[in-house]
Backbone as a chain_set.jsonl record, in Angstrom:
{"seq": "MAVSAALALVAGDKPSGSEEGRFTISFPAGYVYCRSQIRMNSVVPADGERASIFSASSVENGMTFYTWTPKRGVGQGRSWVDADVTVYGVKASLVQQAQADNKCTAWGKNIENCRGNGGGDRPECKSIND", "coords": {"N": [[143.422, 125.387, 174.405], [146.019, 123.862, 172.697], [147.622, 120.85, 171.654], [150.937, 120.774, 170.837], [153.041, 119.11, 170.605], [154.15, 115.815, 171.359], [156.236, 114.879, 173.227], [158.742, 113.786, 175.348], [161.393, 113.238, 177.681], [162.182, 110.246, 179.143], [163.623, 108.963, 181.942], [165.308, 106.585, 183.969], [166.239, 104.761, 186.944], [166.983, 101.798, 188.298], [168.832, 99.915, 189.935], [170.147, 96.644, 189.301], [168.757, 94.101, 191.207], [167.978, 95.802, 193.199], [165.547, 97.135, 195.482], [164.467, 99.606, 195.175], [163.358, 102.162, 192.921], [163.909, 104.958, 190.793], [162.538, 107.435, 188.785], [162.131, 109.735, 186.039], [160.183, 112.077, 184.163], [160.769, 114.289, 181.708], [160.104, 117.379, 180.183], [160.605, 118.929, 176.916], [162.835, 121.763, 176.463], [161.457, 124.892, 177.375], [158.899, 124.078, 177.952], [156.506, 123.392, 180.535], [155.224, 121.712, 183.472], [151.794, 120.83, 183.414], [149.424, 119.246, 183.965], [148.428, 115.983, 185.193], [147.684, 112.471, 184.881], [147.136, 109.533, 186.581], [146.739, 106.191, 186.22], [146.147, 103.589, 188.15], [146.969, 100.293, 187.906], [147.787, 97.79, 189.09], [149.166, 96.652, 192.212], [151.642, 94.832, 193.732], [153.318, 93.156, 196.29], [150.133, 93.784, 197.838], [149.271, 94.002, 200.424], [150.06, 94.414, 203.923], [153.094, 95.252, 205.807], [155.158, 95.118, 204.039], [154.173, 95.818, 201.604], [154.162, 97.033, 198.245], [155.4, 100.317, 197.307], [154.499, 103.475, 195.908], [155.274, 106.615, 194.586], [154.644, 109.861, 193.35], [155.564, 112.985, 192.035], [154.997, 116.344, 190.999], [157.066, 118.451, 189.083], [158.692, 121.444, 187.938], [159.536, 121.02, 185.228], [158.344, 118.559, 184.533], [157.762, 115.314, 185.83], [158.54, 113.383, 188.765], [159.258, 110.112, 189.986], [159.009, 107.508, 192.42], [159.599, 104.206, 193.373], [159.123, 101.383, 195.462], [159.628, 98.13, 195.55], [159.381, 95.217, 197.131], [161.812, 92.61, 197.665], [160.893, 89.262, 197.444], [160.304, 86.173, 199.18], [161.366, 82.779, 198.345], [159.204, 81.175, 196.129], [157.176, 82.989, 196.546], [156.675, 84.701, 194.481], [156.892, 87.586, 192.252], [157.281, 91.188, 192.772], [155.632, 94.349, 192.168], [154.752, 97.603, 190.798], [152.232, 98.667, 188.824], [151.304, 101.046, 186.671], [149.645, 103.412, 184.567], [150.75, 106.391, 183.271], [149.972, 109.65, 182.353], [151.228, 112.648, 181.299], [150.867, 116.073, 180.999], [152.204, 118.845, 179.344], [152.805, 122.354, 178.933], [153.506, 125.253, 176.966], [155.822, 127.412, 178.474], [155.242, 130.12, 178.372], [152.504, 130.185, 178.3], [151.456, 129.063, 180.586], [150.561, 130.425, 182.943], [148.114, 131.622, 182.202], [146.707, 129.307, 181.502], [146.575, 128.04, 183.994], [145.024, 129.934, 185.365], [142.656, 129.604, 183.98], [141.895, 127.18, 184.914], [142.843, 124.944, 183.543], [145.277, 123.905, 183.896], [147.243, 122.686, 186.645], [149.162, 123.77, 189.481], [152.686, 123.108, 189.697], [155.063, 121.284, 191.73], [154.284, 119.653, 193.84], [153.415, 116.772, 195.823], [151.836, 114.236, 194.246], [150.953, 111.634, 194.5], [151.418, 109.239, 197.072], [151.68, 106.324, 198.062], [150.842, 103.02, 199.42], [150.369, 99.869, 198.383], [147.331, 98.361, 199.269], [146.938, 100.251, 201.148], [148.124, 101.334, 204.326], [150.092, 101.566, 207.318], [151.823, 104.557, 207.202], [150.807, 105.482, 204.805], [148.309, 106.031, 202.254], [145.981, 103.971, 200.347], [146.94, 102.837, 197.087], [145.711, 104.382, 194.236], [143.846, 105.427, 191.296], [144.429, 108.691, 189.97], [143.64, 112.055, 189.127], [145.326, 114.941, 188.394]], "CA": [[144.795, 124.947, 174.465], [146.276, 122.839, 171.693], [148.846, 120.074, 171.828], [151.829, 121.017, 169.713], [154.032, 118.04, 170.554], [154.023, 114.734, 172.335], [157.629, 114.492, 173.349], [159.345, 113.962, 176.669], [162.488, 112.331, 177.972], [161.922, 109.398, 180.303], [164.875, 108.394, 182.439], [165.081, 105.844, 185.195], [167.355, 104.047, 187.539], [166.678, 100.753, 189.271], [169.966, 98.99, 189.842], [169.822, 95.229, 189.366], [168.662, 93.566, 192.553], [167.523, 96.83, 194.138], [164.113, 97.239, 195.733], [164.056, 100.972, 194.894], [163.501, 102.706, 191.573], [163.666, 106.397, 190.661], [162.286, 107.707, 187.379], [161.709, 111.102, 185.733], [159.676, 112.446, 182.84], [161.18, 115.681, 181.518], [159.641, 118.013, 178.952], [161.622, 119.687, 176.18], [163.054, 123.141, 176.921], [160.375, 125.816, 177.059], [157.613, 123.521, 178.385], [156.408, 123.161, 181.969], [154.147, 120.825, 183.924], [150.434, 121.373, 183.382], [148.578, 118.342, 184.749], [148.755, 114.577, 184.961], [146.681, 111.451, 185.165], [147.76, 108.263, 186.939], [145.776, 105.092, 186.307], [146.789, 102.499, 188.883], [146.481, 98.996, 187.435], [147.963, 96.796, 190.151], [150.298, 96.775, 193.124], [151.887, 93.525, 194.335], [152.206, 92.769, 197.155], [149.23, 94.894, 198.156], [148.932, 94.009, 201.847], [151.119, 94.247, 204.913], [154.117, 96.284, 205.923], [156.072, 95.013, 202.904], [153.456, 96.108, 200.371], [154.9, 97.94, 197.363], [155.18, 101.751, 197.479], [154.567, 104.305, 194.707], [155.205, 108.042, 194.867], [154.776, 110.699, 192.156], [155.556, 114.418, 192.334], [155.137, 117.24, 189.849], [158.156, 119.423, 189.14], [158.467, 122.443, 186.895], [159.709, 120.521, 183.859], [157.813, 117.213, 184.335], [157.385, 114.562, 187.028], [159.483, 112.419, 189.317], [158.586, 108.943, 190.544], [159.78, 106.614, 193.283], [158.933, 102.937, 193.673], [159.785, 100.402, 196.313], [159.009, 96.825, 195.337], [160.223, 94.371, 197.975], [162.22, 91.255, 197.282], [160.032, 88.306, 198.125], [160.913, 84.872, 199.418], [161.22, 81.714, 197.363], [157.829, 80.712, 195.954], [156.21, 84.062, 196.788], [156.471, 85.471, 193.255], [157.541, 88.887, 192.073], [156.549, 92.36, 193.256], [155.631, 95.41, 191.175], [153.739, 98.652, 190.727], [151.846, 98.801, 187.42], [150.464, 102.231, 186.508], [149.761, 104.184, 183.328], [150.875, 107.802, 183.626], [149.914, 110.618, 181.264], [151.657, 113.945, 181.804], [150.655, 117.139, 180.025], [153.006, 120.047, 179.496], [152.354, 123.508, 178.165], [154.587, 126.224, 176.801], [155.991, 128.222, 179.68], [154.606, 131.43, 178.169], [151.047, 130.035, 178.38], [151.054, 128.326, 181.782], [149.804, 131.244, 183.907], [146.735, 131.736, 181.727], [146.102, 127.967, 181.597], [146.257, 127.829, 185.411], [143.912, 130.829, 185.687], [141.475, 129.01, 183.342], [141.744, 125.837, 185.51], [143.227, 123.893, 182.599], [146.524, 123.366, 184.437], [147.451, 122.85, 188.079], [150.518, 124.209, 189.812], [153.656, 122.045, 189.957], [155.754, 121.383, 193.014], [153.544, 118.971, 194.897], [153.357, 115.316, 195.795], [150.529, 113.876, 193.697], [150.599, 110.334, 195.073], [152.412, 108.639, 197.958], [150.793, 105.252, 198.515], [151.367, 101.679, 199.675], [149.419, 98.783, 198.118], [145.944, 98.613, 199.655], [146.973, 101.203, 202.256], [148.689, 100.809, 205.562], [151.176, 102.361, 207.883], [151.663, 106.0, 207.05], [150.435, 105.802, 203.424], [146.99, 105.577, 201.82], [145.88, 102.976, 199.28], [147.267, 103.297, 195.743], [144.501, 104.473, 193.415], [143.959, 106.321, 190.163], [144.348, 110.104, 190.371], [143.752, 113.12, 188.128], [145.817, 116.171, 188.994]], "C": [[144.956, 123.819, 173.452], [147.582, 122.123, 172.007], [149.71, 120.312, 170.599], [152.9, 119.937, 169.587], [153.725, 116.998, 171.602], [155.416, 114.141, 172.513], [158.123, 114.767, 174.763], [160.477, 112.951, 176.8], [162.141, 111.555, 179.236], [163.239, 108.751, 180.7], [164.587, 107.67, 183.74], [166.318, 105.147, 185.681], [166.809, 103.071, 188.573], [167.794, 99.725, 189.137], [169.518, 97.542, 190.013], [169.832, 94.745, 190.81], [168.156, 94.552, 193.585], [166.005, 96.779, 194.31], [163.579, 98.613, 195.361], [164.277, 101.355, 193.434], [163.18, 104.182, 191.583], [163.592, 106.71, 189.173], [161.864, 109.16, 187.213], [161.117, 111.163, 184.337], [159.985, 113.929, 182.71], [160.695, 116.186, 180.167], [160.796, 118.673, 178.217], [161.743, 121.112, 176.742], [161.888, 124.023, 176.479], [158.996, 125.329, 177.455], [157.656, 123.268, 179.889], [155.222, 122.253, 182.259], [152.805, 121.553, 183.879], [149.51, 120.526, 184.258], [148.972, 116.903, 184.425], [147.582, 113.693, 185.344], [147.445, 110.161, 185.456], [146.655, 107.234, 187.049], [146.503, 103.902, 186.925], [146.151, 101.186, 188.432], [146.6, 97.925, 188.506], [149.219, 97.081, 190.953], [150.443, 95.436, 193.836], [153.23, 93.57, 195.049], [151.406, 94.008, 197.565], [148.955, 95.023, 199.645], [150.185, 93.907, 202.713], [152.16, 95.344, 204.875], [155.173, 96.189, 204.835], [155.326, 95.143, 201.583], [154.25, 97.133, 199.554], [154.462, 99.389, 197.557], [155.335, 102.456, 196.129], [154.42, 105.758, 195.118], [155.431, 108.802, 193.57], [154.661, 112.163, 192.56], [155.687, 115.215, 191.043], [156.292, 118.201, 190.116], [157.985, 120.348, 187.939], [158.545, 121.861, 185.483], [159.232, 119.079, 183.661], [157.369, 116.564, 185.624], [158.527, 113.669, 187.475], [158.688, 111.301, 189.988], [159.558, 108.15, 191.409], [158.944, 105.353, 193.466], [159.791, 102.133, 194.639], [158.993, 99.116, 196.159], [159.881, 95.791, 196.033], [160.613, 93.053, 197.319], [161.362, 90.294, 198.097], [160.753, 86.968, 198.237], [160.648, 83.871, 198.301], [159.765, 81.246, 197.337], [156.763, 81.779, 196.177], [155.949, 84.917, 195.554], [157.201, 86.804, 193.259], [156.71, 89.993, 192.705], [156.648, 93.459, 192.207], [154.614, 96.499, 191.512], [153.478, 98.841, 189.245], [150.863, 99.963, 187.313], [150.702, 102.844, 185.136], [149.744, 105.658, 183.719], [150.832, 108.639, 182.356], [150.242, 111.981, 181.867], [151.505, 114.966, 180.682], [151.544, 118.321, 180.36], [152.444, 121.146, 178.614], [153.542, 124.453, 178.002], [154.623, 127.131, 178.027], [155.286, 129.569, 179.564], [153.083, 131.376, 178.317], [150.559, 129.481, 179.711], [150.236, 129.167, 182.761], [148.352, 131.387, 183.48], [146.023, 130.394, 181.816], [145.742, 127.636, 183.036], [145.067, 128.696, 185.824], [142.594, 130.291, 185.127], [141.166, 127.609, 183.879], [141.982, 124.706, 184.517], [144.514, 123.212, 183.052], [146.53, 123.567, 185.952], [148.891, 123.294, 188.305], [151.423, 122.995, 190.035], [154.253, 122.234, 191.336], [155.008, 120.718, 194.142], [153.634, 117.459, 194.723], [151.947, 114.942, 195.353], [150.044, 112.559, 194.289], [151.747, 109.854, 195.936], [151.68, 107.511, 198.668], [151.535, 103.939, 198.735], [150.247, 100.678, 199.436], [147.975, 99.145, 198.394], [145.849, 99.581, 200.827], [147.56, 100.542, 203.491], [149.85, 101.639, 206.031], [150.874, 103.835, 207.73], [151.227, 106.421, 205.653], [149.043, 105.284, 203.083], [147.1, 104.513, 200.728], [146.266, 103.613, 197.936], [145.994, 103.259, 194.906], [144.76, 105.414, 192.254], [143.689, 107.76, 190.597], [144.418, 110.992, 189.128], [144.218, 114.373, 188.848], [145.425, 117.331, 188.089]], "O": [[144.113, 122.926, 173.371], [148.518, 122.709, 172.552], [149.281, 120.084, 169.468], [153.588, 119.862, 168.569], [153.101, 117.293, 172.621], [155.723, 113.056, 172.019], [157.935, 115.86, 175.296], [160.502, 111.936, 176.105], [161.842, 112.146, 180.274], [163.884, 108.079, 179.897], [163.73, 108.087, 184.519], [167.296, 104.964, 184.956], [166.245, 103.473, 189.591], [167.712, 98.793, 188.337], [168.607, 97.259, 190.79], [170.8, 94.956, 191.541], [167.926, 94.177, 194.735], [165.278, 96.42, 193.383], [162.367, 98.786, 195.238], [165.245, 100.934, 192.8], [162.28, 104.619, 192.3], [164.46, 106.309, 188.397], [161.303, 109.754, 188.133], [161.498, 110.402, 183.447], [159.515, 114.736, 183.512], [160.851, 115.52, 179.144], [161.84, 118.948, 178.808], [160.835, 121.594, 177.42], [161.399, 123.912, 175.355], [158.019, 126.064, 177.319], [158.711, 122.967, 180.447], [154.345, 122.051, 181.42], [152.696, 122.721, 184.252], [148.887, 121.041, 185.187], [149.746, 116.647, 183.503], [146.64, 114.106, 186.021], [148.298, 109.747, 184.67], [145.742, 107.373, 187.863], [147.365, 103.291, 186.295], [144.942, 100.996, 188.562], [145.629, 97.228, 188.8], [150.188, 97.659, 190.46], [149.501, 94.953, 194.465], [154.213, 93.997, 194.443], [151.932, 95.12, 197.629], [148.454, 96.057, 200.088], [151.219, 93.389, 202.291], [152.118, 96.242, 204.034], [156.006, 97.087, 204.712], [155.784, 94.641, 200.557], [154.926, 97.995, 200.116], [153.318, 99.663, 197.92], [156.183, 102.088, 195.316], [153.54, 106.097, 195.909], [156.301, 108.44, 192.778], [153.776, 112.539, 193.328], [156.392, 114.815, 190.116], [156.466, 118.694, 191.231], [157.211, 120.053, 187.028], [157.71, 122.177, 184.636], [159.666, 118.426, 182.712], [156.676, 117.187, 186.429], [159.367, 113.254, 186.676], [157.586, 111.522, 190.492], [160.764, 108.127, 191.161], [157.735, 105.423, 193.687], [161.02, 102.205, 194.622], [157.84, 99.023, 196.581], [160.994, 95.515, 195.586], [159.861, 92.469, 196.538], [161.139, 90.498, 199.29], [161.685, 86.679, 197.487], [159.808, 84.096, 197.429], [159.171, 80.959, 198.377], [155.573, 81.507, 196.017], [155.074, 85.782, 195.587], [158.008, 87.1, 194.141], [155.574, 89.767, 193.122], [157.613, 93.512, 191.445], [153.753, 96.339, 192.377], [154.399, 99.142, 188.486], [149.734, 99.882, 187.798], [151.813, 102.802, 184.607], [148.836, 106.116, 184.413], [151.562, 108.373, 181.401], [149.606, 112.413, 182.829], [151.96, 114.746, 179.559], [151.628, 118.745, 181.513], [151.701, 120.887, 177.668], [154.469, 124.444, 178.812], [153.588, 127.555, 178.54], [154.789, 130.097, 180.559], [152.441, 132.418, 178.445], [149.351, 129.434, 179.943], [149.292, 128.648, 183.357], [147.45, 131.284, 184.312], [144.846, 130.348, 182.173], [144.709, 127.014, 183.283], [144.194, 128.234, 186.559], [141.537, 130.495, 185.724], [140.281, 126.928, 183.362], [141.391, 123.634, 184.638], [144.809, 122.087, 182.647], [145.907, 124.492, 186.473], [149.73, 123.196, 187.409], [150.96, 121.962, 190.517], [153.979, 123.22, 192.02], [155.084, 121.167, 195.286], [153.893, 116.948, 193.634], [150.973, 115.295, 196.018], [148.852, 112.395, 194.55], [152.913, 110.036, 195.586], [151.123, 107.709, 199.748], [152.677, 103.763, 198.308], [149.28, 100.636, 200.197], [147.448, 100.107, 197.835], [144.787, 99.715, 201.433], [147.487, 99.325, 203.656], [150.507, 102.325, 205.249], [149.792, 104.3, 208.089], [151.271, 107.61, 205.337], [148.637, 104.225, 203.561], [148.194, 104.204, 200.254], [145.959, 104.778, 197.682], [145.29, 102.25, 194.865], [145.771, 106.116, 192.227], [142.85, 108.022, 191.459], [145.168, 110.709, 188.194], [143.58, 114.818, 189.802], [145.735, 118.483, 188.393]]}, "num_chains": 1, "name": "protein.A"}
């Protein structure tokens, strides 16, 4: 499999003052999700029921992301999710063979749904290869 382009549209929405953010990575027409890599750098706050949340899902034409970074009190600092995400797409005409060769995974799944160091109903945020 060869890379013929490194192009995607990244769109996001995190209204000023909001704790929630929603972001997408969309491939050009004719390309579909193949696989991804998420390298988790840091999550702040990492502990407790107000630890930051990160979620990533594969969709046919790319990936969607959700973050929840809580507002913190005076003197408590900022909150964030810091991750490097690499998403690979392949021409739609080649995806079935790439999946059969285990070079691509199927889209349509939640790849990560984590909270800081783990807690509540979510596991710890960590690096993942899909």
